[in-house]
XYZ file of C-alpha atoms in Angstrom:
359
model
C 0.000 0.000 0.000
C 1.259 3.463 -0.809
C 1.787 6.305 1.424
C 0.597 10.173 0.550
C 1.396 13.134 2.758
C -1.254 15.947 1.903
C -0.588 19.711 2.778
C -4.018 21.315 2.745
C -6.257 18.522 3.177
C -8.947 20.309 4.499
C -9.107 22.716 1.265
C -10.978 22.370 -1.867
C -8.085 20.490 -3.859
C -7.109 18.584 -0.685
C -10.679 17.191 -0.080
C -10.817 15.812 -3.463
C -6.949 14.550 -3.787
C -7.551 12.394 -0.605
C -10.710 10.963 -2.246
C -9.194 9.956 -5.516
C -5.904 8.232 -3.451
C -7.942 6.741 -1.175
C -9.940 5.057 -4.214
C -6.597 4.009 -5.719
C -6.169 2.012 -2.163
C -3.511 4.644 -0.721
C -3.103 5.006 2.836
C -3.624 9.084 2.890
C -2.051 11.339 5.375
C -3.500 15.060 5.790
C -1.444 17.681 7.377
C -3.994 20.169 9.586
C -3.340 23.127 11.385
C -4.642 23.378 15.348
C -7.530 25.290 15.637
C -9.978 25.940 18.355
C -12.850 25.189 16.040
C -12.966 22.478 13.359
C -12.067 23.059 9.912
C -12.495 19.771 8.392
C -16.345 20.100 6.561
C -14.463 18.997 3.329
C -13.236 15.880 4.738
C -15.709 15.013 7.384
C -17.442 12.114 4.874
C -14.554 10.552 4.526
C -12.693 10.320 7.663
C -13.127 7.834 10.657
C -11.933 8.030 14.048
C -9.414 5.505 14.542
C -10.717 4.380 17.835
C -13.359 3.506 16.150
C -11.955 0.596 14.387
C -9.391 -0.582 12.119
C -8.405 -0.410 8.859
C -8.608 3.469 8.828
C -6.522 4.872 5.476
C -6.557 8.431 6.292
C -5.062 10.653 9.135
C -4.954 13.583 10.150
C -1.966 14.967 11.697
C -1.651 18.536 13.716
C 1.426 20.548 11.677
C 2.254 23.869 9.521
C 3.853 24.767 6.768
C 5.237 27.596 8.655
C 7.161 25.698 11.149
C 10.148 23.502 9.951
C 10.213 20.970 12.986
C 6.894 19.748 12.566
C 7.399 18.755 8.890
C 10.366 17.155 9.536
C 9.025 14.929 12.324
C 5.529 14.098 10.364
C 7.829 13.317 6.797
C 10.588 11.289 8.715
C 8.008 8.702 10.484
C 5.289 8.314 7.837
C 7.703 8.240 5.243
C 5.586 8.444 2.545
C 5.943 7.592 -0.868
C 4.363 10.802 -2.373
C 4.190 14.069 -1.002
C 1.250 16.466 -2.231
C 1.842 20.259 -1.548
C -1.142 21.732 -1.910
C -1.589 24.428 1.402
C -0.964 28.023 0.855
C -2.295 31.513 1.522
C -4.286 31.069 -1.818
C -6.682 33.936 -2.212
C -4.838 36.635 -4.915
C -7.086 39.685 -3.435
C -6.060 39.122 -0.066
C -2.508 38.319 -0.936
C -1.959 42.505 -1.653
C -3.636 43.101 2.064
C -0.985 40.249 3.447
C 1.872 40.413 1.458
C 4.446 39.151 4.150
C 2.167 36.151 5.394
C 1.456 35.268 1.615
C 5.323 35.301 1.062
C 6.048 33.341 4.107
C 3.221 30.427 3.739
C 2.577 30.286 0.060
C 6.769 31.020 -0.774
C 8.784 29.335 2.074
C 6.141 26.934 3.326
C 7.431 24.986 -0.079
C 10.997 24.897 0.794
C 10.395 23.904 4.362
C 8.881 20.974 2.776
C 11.612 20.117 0.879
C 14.004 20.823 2.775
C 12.006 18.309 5.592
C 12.641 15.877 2.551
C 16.200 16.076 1.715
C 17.215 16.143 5.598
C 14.716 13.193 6.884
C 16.154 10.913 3.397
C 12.835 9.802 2.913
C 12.296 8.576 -1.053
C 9.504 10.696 -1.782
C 8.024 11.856 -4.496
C 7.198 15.548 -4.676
C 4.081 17.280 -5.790
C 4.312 21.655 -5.510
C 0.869 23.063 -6.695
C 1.904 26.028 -8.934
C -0.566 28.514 -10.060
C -0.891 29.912 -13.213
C -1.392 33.050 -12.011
C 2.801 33.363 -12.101
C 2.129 33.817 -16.020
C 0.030 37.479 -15.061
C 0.317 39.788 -17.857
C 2.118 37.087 -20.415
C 0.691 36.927 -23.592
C -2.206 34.144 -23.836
C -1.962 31.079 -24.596
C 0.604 30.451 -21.972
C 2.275 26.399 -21.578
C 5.337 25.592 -19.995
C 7.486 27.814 -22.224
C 6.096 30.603 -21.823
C 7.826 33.730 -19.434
C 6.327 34.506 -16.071
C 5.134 37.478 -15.296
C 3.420 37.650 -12.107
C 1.135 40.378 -11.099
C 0.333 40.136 -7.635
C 2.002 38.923 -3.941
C 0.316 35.403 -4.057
C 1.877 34.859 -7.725
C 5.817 36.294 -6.623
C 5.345 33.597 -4.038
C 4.155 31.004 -6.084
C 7.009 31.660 -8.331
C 9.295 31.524 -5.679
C 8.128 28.117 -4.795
C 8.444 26.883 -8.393
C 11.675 28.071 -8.851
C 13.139 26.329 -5.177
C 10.952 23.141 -6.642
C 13.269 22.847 -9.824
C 16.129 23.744 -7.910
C 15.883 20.835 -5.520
C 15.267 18.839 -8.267
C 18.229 19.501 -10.004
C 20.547 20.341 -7.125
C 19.669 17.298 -5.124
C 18.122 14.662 -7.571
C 14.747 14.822 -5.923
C 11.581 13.645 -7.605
C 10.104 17.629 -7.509
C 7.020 18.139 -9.937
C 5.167 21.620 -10.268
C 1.981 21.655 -11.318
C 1.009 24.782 -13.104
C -3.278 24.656 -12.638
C -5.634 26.974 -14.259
C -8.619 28.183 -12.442
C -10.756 24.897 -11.539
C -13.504 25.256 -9.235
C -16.156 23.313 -7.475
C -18.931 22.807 -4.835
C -16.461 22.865 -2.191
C -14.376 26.655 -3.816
C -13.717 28.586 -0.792
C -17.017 31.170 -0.463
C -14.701 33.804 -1.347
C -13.269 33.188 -4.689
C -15.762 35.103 -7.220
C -16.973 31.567 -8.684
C -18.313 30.282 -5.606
C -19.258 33.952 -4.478
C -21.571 34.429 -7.095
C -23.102 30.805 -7.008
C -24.067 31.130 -3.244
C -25.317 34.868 -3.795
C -27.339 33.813 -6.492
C -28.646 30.945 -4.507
C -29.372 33.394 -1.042
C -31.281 35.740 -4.090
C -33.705 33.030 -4.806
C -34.198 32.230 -1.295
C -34.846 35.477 -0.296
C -31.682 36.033 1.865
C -29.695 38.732 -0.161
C -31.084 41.184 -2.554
C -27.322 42.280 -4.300
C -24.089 40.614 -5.239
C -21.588 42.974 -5.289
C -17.962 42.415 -7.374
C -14.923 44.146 -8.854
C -13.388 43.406 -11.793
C -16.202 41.513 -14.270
C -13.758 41.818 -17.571
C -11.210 39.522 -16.328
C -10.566 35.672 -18.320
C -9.961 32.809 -16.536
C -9.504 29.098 -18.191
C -11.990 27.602 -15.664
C -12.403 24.198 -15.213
C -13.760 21.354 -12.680
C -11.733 20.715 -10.025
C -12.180 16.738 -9.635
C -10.552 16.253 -12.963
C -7.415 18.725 -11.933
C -6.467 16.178 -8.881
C -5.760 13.217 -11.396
C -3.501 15.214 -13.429
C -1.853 15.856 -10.387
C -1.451 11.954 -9.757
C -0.096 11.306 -12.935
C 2.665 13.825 -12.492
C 3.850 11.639 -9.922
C 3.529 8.380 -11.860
C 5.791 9.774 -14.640
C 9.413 7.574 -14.812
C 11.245 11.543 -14.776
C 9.939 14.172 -13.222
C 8.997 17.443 -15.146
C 6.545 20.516 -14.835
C 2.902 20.679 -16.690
C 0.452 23.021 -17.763
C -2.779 21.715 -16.933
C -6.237 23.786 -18.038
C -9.008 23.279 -21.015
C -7.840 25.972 -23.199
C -11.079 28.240 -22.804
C -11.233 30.965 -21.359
C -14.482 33.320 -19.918
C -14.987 36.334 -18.113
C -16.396 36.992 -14.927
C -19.236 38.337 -16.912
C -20.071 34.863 -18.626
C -19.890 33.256 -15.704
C -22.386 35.566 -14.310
C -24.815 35.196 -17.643
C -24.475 31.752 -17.058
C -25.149 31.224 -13.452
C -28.173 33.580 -13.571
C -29.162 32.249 -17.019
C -29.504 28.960 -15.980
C -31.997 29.616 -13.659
C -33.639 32.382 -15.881
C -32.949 35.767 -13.951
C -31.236 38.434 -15.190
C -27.716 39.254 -13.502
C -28.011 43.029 -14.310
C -30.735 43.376 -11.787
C -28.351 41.939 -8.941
C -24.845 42.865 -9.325
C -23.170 46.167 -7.794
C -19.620 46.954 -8.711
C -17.464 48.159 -5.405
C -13.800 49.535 -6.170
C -12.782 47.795 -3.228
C -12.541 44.159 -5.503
C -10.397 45.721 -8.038
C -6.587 44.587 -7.685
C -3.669 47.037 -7.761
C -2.685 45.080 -10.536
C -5.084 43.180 -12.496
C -4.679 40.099 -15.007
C -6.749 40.240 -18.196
C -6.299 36.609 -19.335
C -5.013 33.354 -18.301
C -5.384 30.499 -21.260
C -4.065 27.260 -21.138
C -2.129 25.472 -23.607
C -1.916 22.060 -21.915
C -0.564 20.212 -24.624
C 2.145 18.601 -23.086
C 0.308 16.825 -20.527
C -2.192 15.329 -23.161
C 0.915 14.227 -24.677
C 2.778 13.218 -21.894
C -0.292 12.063 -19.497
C -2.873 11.456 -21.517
C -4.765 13.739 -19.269
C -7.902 15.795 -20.484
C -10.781 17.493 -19.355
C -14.438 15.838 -19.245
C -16.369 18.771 -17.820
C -16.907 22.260 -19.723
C -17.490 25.853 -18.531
C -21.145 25.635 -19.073
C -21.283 22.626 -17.174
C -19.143 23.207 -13.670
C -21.686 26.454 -13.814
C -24.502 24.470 -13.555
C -23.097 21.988 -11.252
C -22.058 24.800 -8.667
C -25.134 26.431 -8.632
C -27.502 22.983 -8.244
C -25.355 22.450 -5.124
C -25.553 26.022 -4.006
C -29.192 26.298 -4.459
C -29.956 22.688 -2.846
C -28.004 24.047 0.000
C -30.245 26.979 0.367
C -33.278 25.109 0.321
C -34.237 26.472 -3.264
C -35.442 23.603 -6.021
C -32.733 23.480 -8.448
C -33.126 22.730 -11.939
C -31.041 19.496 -11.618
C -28.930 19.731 -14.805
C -25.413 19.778 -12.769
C -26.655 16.733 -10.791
C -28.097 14.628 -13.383
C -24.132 15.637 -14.984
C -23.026 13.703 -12.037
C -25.337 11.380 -12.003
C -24.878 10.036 -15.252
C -20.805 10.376 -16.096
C -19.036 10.224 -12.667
C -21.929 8.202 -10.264
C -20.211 10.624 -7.348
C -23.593 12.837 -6.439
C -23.665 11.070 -2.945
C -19.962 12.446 -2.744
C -21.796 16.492 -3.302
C -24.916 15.244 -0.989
C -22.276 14.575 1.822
C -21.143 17.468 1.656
C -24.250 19.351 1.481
C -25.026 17.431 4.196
C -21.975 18.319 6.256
C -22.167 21.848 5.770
C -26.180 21.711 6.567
C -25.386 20.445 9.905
C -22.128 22.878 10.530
C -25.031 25.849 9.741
C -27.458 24.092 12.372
C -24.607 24.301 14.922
């Protein structure tokens, strides 16, 4: 049985990483951070209390990215086979308002980790989630090739950790992979990334909750897609006989604008009536377009995307509206249904965030 160590368990990515390695029959390890409350809603349908019984293939343990002895004490006795890097200060807005914590979790959090590698001795293979907001204002389509040219805290960071990521590779002969994802979102997208924020406003709309939605930027292009599909390209990465870096994205890309015609489309409102622009979502430095050109790993992987624009839209806002006790057309679950048979994966977690509400 294979061992995986997962940094940011509890986050979208995280949540649906552990689910694909646990179906692959990998014991799954999840790095958390202590809290006084829980942050696990992602994870709660698939983990079991181990004094429950045996057999248990995930666990959690308490650590950060921001301290060095922790990693090196959780890497050196699970000694896992691969190591999944996926925790950061992720949120690009928020990354101008906390530059130095971005730069500290986000940048060195990545070469604590490796660092925890090369001195423990363990064998593992290395996973570093890159964004593809390092490209910023490069000229679309952007693939591995293509000059970075980051426009914001969170990206400089990012950078920084792709650029330590190659270095251990080639300095110390470690298995180091960076990932370079697109945009892919998802019924469990943090509530403030402007995909999920508009599929829950819309949702509290039509229950009668909220009466605006209010945004920044609406011109801005994103290759969006579904985040499920993103975690397998990130398993293949490791599965390659030589490690190497990979665009991965469906080379489309739509505004914030068309994702609000959709959203509000699909259940026949108009957006214009809702949304409010406030200056205070507009970046210091904006980026107008991130495409894909993901070539390489359809080549090299085999990996492409299943799900379109139209239809992670529809799927997000079915689980949004379900959650707000609003009928929802259905189209995003009968999606599901029908190609991937994991809807009682998105009813868990409707379910699990129903009864963290009730609390």
């Amino acid at each position: 049985m294979k061992k995986a160590l997962i940094t940011g368990i509890t986050g979208q990515d995280g949540s649906y990483l552990a689910e694909f390695l646990l179906n692959k029959g990998y014991e799954v390890h999840g790095l958390i951070r202590r809290a006084s409350t829980f942050n696990t809603r992602r994870i709660d349908h698939i983990y079991r209390d181990p004094h429950v019984g045996n057999g248990i293939n995930l666990k959690l343990h308490y650590g950060d990215v921001a301290g060095m002895s922790s990693l090196l004490d959780i890497i050196y006795n699970i000694k896992p086979d691969e190591i999944y890097h996926l925790a950061a200060q992720s949120h690009v807005r928020v990354s101008f308002d906390m530059p130095d914590y971005t730069g500290d979790v986000t940048g060195l959090g990545t070469i604590r980790i490796l660092e925890a590698i090369r001195k423990s001795g363990v064998n593992a293979r290395f996973y570093q989630a890159s964004s593809s907001e390092m490209f910023g204002a490069a000229r679309p389509p952007q693939n591995e090739q293509t000059r970075f040219e980051p426009q914001s805290p969170y990206a400089a960071a990012k950078l920084y950790a792709y650029w330590v990521s190659r270095n251990y590779r080639e300095g110390y002969g470690l298995y180091a992979c960076n990932g370079i994802l697109f945009n892919h979102e998802s019924v469990r997208r943090g509530e403030t990334f402007v995909t999920r924020k508009i599929t829950r406003a819309l949702a509290a709309i039509m229950a009668g909750q909220q009466d605006y939605l209010y945004l920044g930027n609406l011109e801005a292009k994103r290759d969006w897609g579904y985040a499920p599909e993103y975690v397998e390209a990130m398993w293949l990465m490791l599965q390659q006989a030589q490690p190497d870096d990979f665009v991965i994205g469906t080379g489309e890309a739509h505004s914030v604008r068309e994702f609000l015609e959709e959203a509000f489309g699909y259940v026949g409102l108009d957006w214009q009536e809702y949304v409010r622009i406030d200056p205070r979502y507009f970046r210091p430095t904006e980026v107008d377009i991130l495409l894909a050109d993901a070539r390489k790993a359809r080549k090299a992987m085999g990996w492409v995307p299943h799900i379109n624009f139209h239809e992670m839209v529809r799927i997000m806002v079915d689980a949004d509206l379900e959650l707000a006790g609003v009928p929802a057309p259905g189209q995003g679950r009968y999606l599901l249904e029908s190609r991937f048979n994991s809807w009682h994966h998105w009813r868990d977690q409707i379910r699990s965030m129903e009864i963290e509400v009730r609390n």
